[in-house]
Coordinates of C-alpha atoms in Angstrom, one line a residue:
X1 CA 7.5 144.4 -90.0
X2 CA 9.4 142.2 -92.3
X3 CA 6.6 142.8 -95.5
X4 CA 7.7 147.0 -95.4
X5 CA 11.7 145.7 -96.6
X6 CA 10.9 143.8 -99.2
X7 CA 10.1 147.1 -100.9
X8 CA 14.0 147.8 -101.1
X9 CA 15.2 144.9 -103.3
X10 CA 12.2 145.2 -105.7
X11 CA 13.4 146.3 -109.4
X12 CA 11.6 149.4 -109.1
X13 CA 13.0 150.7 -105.7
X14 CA 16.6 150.0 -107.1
X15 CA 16.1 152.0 -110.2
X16 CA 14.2 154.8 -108.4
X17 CA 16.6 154.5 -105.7
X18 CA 19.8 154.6 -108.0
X19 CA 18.1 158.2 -110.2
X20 CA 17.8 160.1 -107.0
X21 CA 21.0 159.4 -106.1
X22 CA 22.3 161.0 -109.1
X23 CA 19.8 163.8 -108.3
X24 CA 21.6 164.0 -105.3
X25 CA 24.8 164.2 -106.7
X26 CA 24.3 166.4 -109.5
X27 CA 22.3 169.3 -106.9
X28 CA 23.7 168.7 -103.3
X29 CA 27.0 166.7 -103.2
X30 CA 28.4 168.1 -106.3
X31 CA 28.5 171.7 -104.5
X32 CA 30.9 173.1 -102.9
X33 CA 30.6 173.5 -98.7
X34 CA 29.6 176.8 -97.2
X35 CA 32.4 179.3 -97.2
X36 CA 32.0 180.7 -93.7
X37 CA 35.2 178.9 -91.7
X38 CA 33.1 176.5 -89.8
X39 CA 32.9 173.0 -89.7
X40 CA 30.4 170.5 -91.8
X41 CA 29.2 166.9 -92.4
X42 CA 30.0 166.3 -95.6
X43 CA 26.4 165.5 -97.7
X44 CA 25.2 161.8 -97.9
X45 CA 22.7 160.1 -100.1
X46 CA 20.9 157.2 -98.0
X47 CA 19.0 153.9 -98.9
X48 CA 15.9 155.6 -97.9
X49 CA 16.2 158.2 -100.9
X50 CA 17.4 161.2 -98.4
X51 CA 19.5 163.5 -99.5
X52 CA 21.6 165.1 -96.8
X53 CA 22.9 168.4 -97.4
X54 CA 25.9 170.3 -95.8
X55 CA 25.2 170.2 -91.8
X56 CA 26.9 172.1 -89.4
X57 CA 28.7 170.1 -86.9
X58 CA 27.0 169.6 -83.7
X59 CA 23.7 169.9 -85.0
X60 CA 20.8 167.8 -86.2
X61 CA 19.9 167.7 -89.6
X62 CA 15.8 166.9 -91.1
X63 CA 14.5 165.3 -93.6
X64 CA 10.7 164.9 -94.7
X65 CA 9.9 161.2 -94.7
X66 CA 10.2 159.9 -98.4
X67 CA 7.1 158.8 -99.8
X68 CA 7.8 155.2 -99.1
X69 CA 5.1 152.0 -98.3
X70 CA 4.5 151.7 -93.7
X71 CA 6.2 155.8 -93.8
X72 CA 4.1 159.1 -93.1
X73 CA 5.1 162.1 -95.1
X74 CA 3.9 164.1 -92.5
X75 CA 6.8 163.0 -90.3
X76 CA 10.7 163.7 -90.8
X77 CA 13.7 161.5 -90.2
X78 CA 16.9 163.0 -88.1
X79 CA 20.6 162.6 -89.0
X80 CA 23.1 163.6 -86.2
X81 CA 26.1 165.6 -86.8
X82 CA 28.7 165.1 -84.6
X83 CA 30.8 167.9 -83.5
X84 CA 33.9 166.8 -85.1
X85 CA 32.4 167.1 -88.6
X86 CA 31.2 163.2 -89.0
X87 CA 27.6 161.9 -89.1
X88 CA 26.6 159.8 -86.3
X89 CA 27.6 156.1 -86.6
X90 CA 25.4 153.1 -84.8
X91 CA 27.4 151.4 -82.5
X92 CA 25.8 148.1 -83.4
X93 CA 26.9 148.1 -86.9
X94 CA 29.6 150.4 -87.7
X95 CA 28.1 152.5 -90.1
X96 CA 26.6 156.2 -90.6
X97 CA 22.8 155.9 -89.2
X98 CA 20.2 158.3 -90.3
X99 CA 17.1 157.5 -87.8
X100 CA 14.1 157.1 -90.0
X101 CA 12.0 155.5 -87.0
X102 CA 9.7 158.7 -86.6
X103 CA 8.3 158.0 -90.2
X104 CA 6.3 155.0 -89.3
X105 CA 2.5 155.3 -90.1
X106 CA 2.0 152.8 -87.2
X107 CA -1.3 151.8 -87.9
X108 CA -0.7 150.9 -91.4
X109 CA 2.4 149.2 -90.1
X110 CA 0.8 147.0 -87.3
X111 CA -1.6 146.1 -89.8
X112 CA 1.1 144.8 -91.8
X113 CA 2.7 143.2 -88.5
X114 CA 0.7 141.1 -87.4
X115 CA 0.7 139.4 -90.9
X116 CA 3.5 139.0 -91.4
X117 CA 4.5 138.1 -87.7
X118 CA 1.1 135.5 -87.9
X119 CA 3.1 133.9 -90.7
X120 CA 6.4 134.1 -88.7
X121 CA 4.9 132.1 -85.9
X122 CA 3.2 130.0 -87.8
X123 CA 7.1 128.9 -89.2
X124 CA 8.3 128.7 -85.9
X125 CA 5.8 126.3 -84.4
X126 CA 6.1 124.2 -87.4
X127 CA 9.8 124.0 -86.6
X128 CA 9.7 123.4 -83.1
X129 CA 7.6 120.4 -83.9
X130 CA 9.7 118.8 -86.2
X131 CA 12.9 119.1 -84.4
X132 CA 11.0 117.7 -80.9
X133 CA 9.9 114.6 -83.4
X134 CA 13.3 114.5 -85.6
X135 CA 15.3 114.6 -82.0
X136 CA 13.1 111.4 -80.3
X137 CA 13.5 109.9 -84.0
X138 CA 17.2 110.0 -84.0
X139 CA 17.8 109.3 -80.2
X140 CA 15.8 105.4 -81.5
X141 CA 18.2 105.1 -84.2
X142 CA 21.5 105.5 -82.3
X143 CA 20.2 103.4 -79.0
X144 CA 19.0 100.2 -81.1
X145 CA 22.1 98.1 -82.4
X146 CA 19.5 96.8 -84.9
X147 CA 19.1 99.7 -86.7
X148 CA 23.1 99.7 -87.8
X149 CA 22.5 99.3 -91.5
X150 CA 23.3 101.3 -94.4
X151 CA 19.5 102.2 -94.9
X152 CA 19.1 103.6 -91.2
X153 CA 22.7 105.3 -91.7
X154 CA 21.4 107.7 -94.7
X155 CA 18.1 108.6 -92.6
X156 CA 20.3 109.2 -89.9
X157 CA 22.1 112.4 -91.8
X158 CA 18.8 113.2 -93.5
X159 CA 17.7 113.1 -89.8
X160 CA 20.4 115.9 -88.4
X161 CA 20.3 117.5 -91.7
X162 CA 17.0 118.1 -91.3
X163 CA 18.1 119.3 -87.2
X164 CA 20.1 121.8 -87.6
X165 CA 18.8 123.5 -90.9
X166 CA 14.9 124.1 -88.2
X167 CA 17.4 125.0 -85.4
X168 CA 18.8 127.7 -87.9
X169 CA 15.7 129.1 -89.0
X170 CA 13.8 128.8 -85.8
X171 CA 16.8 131.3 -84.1
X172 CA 17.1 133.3 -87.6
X173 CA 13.2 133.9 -87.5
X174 CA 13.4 134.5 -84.4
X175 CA 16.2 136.6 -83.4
X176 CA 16.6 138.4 -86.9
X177 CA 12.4 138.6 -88.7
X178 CA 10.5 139.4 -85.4
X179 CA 13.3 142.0 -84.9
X180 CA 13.5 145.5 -86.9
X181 CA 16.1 146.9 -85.0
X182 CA 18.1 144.0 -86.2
X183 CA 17.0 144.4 -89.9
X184 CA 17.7 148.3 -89.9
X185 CA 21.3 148.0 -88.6
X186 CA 22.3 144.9 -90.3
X187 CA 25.0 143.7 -88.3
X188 CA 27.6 141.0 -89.3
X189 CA 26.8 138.6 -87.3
X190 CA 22.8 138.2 -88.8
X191 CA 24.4 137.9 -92.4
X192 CA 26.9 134.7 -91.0
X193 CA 23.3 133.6 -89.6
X194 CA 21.5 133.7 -92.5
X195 CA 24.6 131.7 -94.6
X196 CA 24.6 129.0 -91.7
X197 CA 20.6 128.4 -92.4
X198 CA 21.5 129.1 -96.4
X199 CA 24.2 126.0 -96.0
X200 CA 21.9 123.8 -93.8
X201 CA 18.5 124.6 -96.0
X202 CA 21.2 123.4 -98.9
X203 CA 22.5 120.3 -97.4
X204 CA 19.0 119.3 -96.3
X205 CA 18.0 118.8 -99.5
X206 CA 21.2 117.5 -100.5
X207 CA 20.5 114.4 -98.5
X208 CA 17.0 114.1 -99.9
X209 CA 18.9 113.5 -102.8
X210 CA 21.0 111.3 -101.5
X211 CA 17.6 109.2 -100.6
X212 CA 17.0 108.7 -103.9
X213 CA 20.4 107.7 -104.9
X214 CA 20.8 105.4 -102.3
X215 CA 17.4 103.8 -102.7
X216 CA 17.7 103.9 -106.8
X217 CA 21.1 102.3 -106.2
X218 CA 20.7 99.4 -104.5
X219 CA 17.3 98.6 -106.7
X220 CA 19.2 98.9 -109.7
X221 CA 22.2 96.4 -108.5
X222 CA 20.8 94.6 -105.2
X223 CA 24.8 93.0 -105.4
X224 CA 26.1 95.8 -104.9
X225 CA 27.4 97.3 -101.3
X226 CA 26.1 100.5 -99.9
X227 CA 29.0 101.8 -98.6
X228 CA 30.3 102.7 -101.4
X229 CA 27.2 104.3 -102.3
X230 CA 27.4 106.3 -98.3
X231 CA 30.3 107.5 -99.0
X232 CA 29.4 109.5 -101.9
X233 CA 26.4 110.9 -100.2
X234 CA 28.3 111.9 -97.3
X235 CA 30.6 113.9 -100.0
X236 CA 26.9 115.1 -101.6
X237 CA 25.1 115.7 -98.2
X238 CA 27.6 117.6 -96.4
X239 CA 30.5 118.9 -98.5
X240 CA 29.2 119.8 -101.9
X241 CA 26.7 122.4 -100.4
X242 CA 29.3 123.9 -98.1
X243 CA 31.1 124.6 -101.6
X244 CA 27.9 126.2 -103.0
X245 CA 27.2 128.4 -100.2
X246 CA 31.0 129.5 -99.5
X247 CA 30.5 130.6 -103.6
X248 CA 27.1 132.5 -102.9
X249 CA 28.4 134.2 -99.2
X250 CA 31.6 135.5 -101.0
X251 CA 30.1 136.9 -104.4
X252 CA 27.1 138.4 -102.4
X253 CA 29.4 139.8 -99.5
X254 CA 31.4 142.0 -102.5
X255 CA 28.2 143.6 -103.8
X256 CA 26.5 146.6 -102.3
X257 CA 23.1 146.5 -103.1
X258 CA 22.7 142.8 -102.1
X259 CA 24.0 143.4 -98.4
X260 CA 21.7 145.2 -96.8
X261 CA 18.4 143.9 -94.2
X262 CA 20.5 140.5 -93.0
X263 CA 20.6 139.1 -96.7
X264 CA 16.9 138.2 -95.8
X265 CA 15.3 139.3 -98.8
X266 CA 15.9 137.2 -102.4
X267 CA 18.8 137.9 -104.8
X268 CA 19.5 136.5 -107.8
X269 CA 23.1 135.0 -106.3
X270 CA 21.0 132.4 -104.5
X271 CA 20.2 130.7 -107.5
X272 CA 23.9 129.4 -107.1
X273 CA 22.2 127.4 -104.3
X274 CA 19.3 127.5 -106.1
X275 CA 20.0 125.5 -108.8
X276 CA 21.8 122.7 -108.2
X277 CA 18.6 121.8 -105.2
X278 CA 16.0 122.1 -108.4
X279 CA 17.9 120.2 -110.5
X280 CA 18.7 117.5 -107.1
X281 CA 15.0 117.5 -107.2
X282 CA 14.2 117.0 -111.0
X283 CA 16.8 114.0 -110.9
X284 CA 14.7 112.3 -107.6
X285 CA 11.8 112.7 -109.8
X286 CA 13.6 110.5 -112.6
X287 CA 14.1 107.8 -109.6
X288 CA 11.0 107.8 -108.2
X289 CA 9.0 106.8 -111.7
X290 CA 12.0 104.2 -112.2
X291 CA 11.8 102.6 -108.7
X292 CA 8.0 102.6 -108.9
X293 CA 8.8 100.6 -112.4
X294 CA 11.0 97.9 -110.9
X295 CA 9.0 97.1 -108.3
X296 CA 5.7 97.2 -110.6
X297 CA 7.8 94.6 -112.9
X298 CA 8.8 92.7 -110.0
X299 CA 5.8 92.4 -108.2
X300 CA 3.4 91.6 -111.7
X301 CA 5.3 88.1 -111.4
X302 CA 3.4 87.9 -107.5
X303 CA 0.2 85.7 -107.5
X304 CA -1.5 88.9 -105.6
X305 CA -2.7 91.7 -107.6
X306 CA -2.6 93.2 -104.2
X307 CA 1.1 93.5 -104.9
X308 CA 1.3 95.8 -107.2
X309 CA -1.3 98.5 -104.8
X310 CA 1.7 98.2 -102.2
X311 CA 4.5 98.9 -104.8
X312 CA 2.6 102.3 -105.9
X313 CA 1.5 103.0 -101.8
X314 CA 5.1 102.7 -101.1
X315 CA 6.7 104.8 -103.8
X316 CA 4.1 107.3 -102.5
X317 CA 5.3 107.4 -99.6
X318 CA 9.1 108.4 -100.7
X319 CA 7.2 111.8 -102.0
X320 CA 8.2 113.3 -99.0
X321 CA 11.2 111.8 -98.1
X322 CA 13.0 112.7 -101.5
X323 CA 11.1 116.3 -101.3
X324 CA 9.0 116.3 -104.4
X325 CA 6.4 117.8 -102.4
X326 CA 8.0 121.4 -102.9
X327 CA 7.5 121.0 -106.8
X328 CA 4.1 122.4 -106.3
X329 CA 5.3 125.6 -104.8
X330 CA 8.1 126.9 -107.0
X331 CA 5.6 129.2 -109.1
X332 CA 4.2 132.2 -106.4
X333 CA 1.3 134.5 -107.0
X334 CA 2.4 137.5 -108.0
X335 CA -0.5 139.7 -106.7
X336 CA 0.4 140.2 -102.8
X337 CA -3.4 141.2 -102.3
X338 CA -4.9 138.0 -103.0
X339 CA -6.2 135.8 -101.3
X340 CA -4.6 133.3 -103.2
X341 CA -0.9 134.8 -102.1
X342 CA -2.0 134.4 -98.6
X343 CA -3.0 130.7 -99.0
X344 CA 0.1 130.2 -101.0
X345 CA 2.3 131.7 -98.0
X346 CA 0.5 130.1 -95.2
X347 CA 1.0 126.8 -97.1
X348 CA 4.0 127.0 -97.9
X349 CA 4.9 127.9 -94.3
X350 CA 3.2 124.6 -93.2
X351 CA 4.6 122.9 -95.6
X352 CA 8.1 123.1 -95.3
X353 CA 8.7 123.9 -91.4
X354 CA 6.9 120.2 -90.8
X355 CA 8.6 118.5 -93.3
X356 CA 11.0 117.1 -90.8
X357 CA 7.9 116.0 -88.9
X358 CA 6.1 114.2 -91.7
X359 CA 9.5 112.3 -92.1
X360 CA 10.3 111.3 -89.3
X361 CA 6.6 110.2 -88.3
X362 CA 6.5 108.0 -91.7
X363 CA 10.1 106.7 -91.6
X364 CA 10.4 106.4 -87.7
X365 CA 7.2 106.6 -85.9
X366 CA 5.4 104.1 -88.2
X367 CA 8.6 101.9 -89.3
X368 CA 7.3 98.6 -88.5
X369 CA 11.2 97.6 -87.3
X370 CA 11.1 100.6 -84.8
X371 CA 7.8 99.4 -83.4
X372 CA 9.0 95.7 -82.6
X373 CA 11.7 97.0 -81.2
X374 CA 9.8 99.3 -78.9
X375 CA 7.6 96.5 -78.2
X376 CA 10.3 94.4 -77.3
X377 CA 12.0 97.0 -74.7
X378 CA 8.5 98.2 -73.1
X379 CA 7.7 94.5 -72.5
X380 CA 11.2 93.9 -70.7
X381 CA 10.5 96.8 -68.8
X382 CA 7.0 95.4 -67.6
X383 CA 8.6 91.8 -66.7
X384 CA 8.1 91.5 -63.1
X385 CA 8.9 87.8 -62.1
X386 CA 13.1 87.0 -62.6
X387 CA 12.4 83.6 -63.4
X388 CA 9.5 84.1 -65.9
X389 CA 10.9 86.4 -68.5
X390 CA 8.6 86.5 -71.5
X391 CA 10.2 87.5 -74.7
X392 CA 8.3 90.2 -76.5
X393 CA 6.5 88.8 -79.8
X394 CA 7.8 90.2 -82.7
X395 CA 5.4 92.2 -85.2
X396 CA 5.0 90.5 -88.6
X397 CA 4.3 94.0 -89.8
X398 CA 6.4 95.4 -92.8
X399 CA 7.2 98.5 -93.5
X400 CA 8.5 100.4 -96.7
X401 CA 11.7 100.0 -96.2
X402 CA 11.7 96.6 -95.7
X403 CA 9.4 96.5 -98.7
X404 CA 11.8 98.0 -100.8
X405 CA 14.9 96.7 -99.8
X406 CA 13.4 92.6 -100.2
X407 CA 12.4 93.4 -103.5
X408 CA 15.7 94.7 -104.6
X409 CA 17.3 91.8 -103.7
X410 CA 14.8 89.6 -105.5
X411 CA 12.8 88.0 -102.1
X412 CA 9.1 87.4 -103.5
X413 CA 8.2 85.9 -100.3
X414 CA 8.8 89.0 -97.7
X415 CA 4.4 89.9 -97.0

């Protein structure tokens, strides 16, 4: 499956790959065609390493499968020659298609299969769950007037960032991973796909930035509006990473060794994306340890002791919502054959495709506001006599953001 294609963008491939092509040259497409009157392909040098010599038109030309990882050099791979003198072109894609899928070693290859496709599912579940939760979260947010605050507002974009960027990699798993066909013939539209979930992996974690500044914001100056403050994370959340990822499509688009497979293998370019979502990270780190200062400074002046064990529980609890979590995966194992890759993989699998459900469970689900509110509407529902409305008791629960957002503004009395 997917695992076999990673072999082409590895250093080694490229530079093997790049002295047989001059073999190739320099013996086969350097000479000159038969002399005989009839007509011939012209010879081709594939990304497979074959080397396709002059072929009369009309026929079929073989190849003995290169000696290549998931291929069986007992096997041979078939390139068409049509009959006006042109090698065969997939319809799908546009481009000359030497068929290669006779070399499989199909045992080795389902081997490697159901791997990779146990880790593929494993993604996809992960997302479906989120976006069920992240969907039911945001439907409460927009139906509740009460929840129209400037707080509520960035978790709302966090919210559909976090939507559409598992929508795009539950369909690009789906549609472009599980599917070789796809991978082999590379057409257009699964390199737009993969820049849509590129963009909306980007602004995702360009609103988990926002987060922090938001939430560092209004700590540092409680007098000061939010809006002001929205406004630049809308510019952040949704703009700045459609910049970055126009920048990476269009230099990546111009280079032929980074267009192959769907774009879904790693190149360099992506650190243009890259970057600028470590360094969002690194900054949210420098807010978390300053928020969790304030409010340790703040609370110390609180009779309670107990204080201060709420201010560190609740800066634990922005972990995941600012994304500091994926700090502890940014090194991978290097050795594919241990076990500690495959625990590294799986985890990081599980990881980030339920992100979107740990969020919204902590910052939804478990909001103590949301759950009064609920309350309150599953009470009205169970009123029975007209006359005799009862009026749903309100929680005295707090939640974090509560928490957070009384002490900014200086309130010592809000447990």
């Amino acid at each position: 499956m997917t695992g076999n294609f990673s072999l082409f963008q590895s250093p080694v491939y490229k530079r093997y790959h790049a002295w047989s092509e001059t073999q190739c040259i320099k013996n086969v497409i350097s000479k000159s065609p038969p002399d005989d009157g009839l007509l011939y392909c012209t010879p081709r040098h594939d990304h497979f390493m074959g080397c396709w010599n002059f072929t009369l038109a009309g026929s079929r030309a073989y190849l003995p499968c290169p000696e290549l990882p998931g291929f069986s050099t007992e096997n041979f791979a078939y390139f068409d020659c049509l009959p006006n003198g042109s090698w065969y072109v997939h319809p799908s894609t546009g481009k000359e298609y030497a068929n290669y899928m006779g070399c499989r070693n199909y045992q080795q290859v389902l081997k490697e299969t159901e791997e990779d496709l146990l880790h593929v599912y494993v993604s996809i579940a992960g997302f479906s769950i989120s976006l069920l939760l992240l969907i039911s979260a945001l439907v409460i947010f927009f139906s509740f007037r009460q929840l129209n605050c400037d707080r509520i507002a960035v978790h709302k974009n966090l919210f559909i960032s976090y939507v559409i960027s598992d929508l795009f990699n539950v369909i690009y798993l789906s549609v472009v991973c599980l599917d070789e066909s796809v991978l082999m013939q590379n057409p257009l539209w699964c390199r737009v796909l993969h820049v849509i979930t590129q963009y909306a992996v980007v602004s995702n974690f360009a609103w988990m930035f926002c987060e922090g500044l938001f939430l560092h914001t209004l700590i540092m100056n409680a007098l000061k509006s939010g809006h002001s403050v929205i406004m630049i994370c809308f510019i952040i959340g949704w703009m700045v990473p459609l910049g970055l990822t126009a920048v990476y499509a269009g230099i990546r688009a111009t280079l032929s060794d980074n267009i192959e497979f769907c774009w879904l293998y790693e190149s360099s370019l992506q650190w243009i994306t890259f970057a600028p979502v470590v360094l969002s990270m690194m900054v949210n780190i420098v807010f978390l340890i300053n928020i969790m200062r304030l409010l340790v400074t703040k609370l110390r002046q609180l009779p309670e002791a107990a204080q201060t064990r709420k201010a560190v529980r609740a800066t634990g609890i922005l972990i995941p919502l600012l994304g500091l979590q994926f700090l502890l995966f940014i090194k991978r194992p290097n050795d594919k054959e241990s076990m500690l890759y495959d625990v590294y993989t799986y985890a990081v699998s599980v990881v980030v495709s339920l992100q979107g459900a740990f969020v919204s469970i902590l910052y939804c689900f478990c909001n103590g506001e949301v759950l009064t509110l609920l309350q309150r509407k599953w009470y009205q529902h169970r009123m029975v006599l007209p006359g005799k409305r009862k009026r749903a008791q309100s929680s005295s629960a707090s939640t974090m953001y509560t928490f957070i957002d009384q002490v900014s503004q200086g309130n010592t009395n809000m447990l």
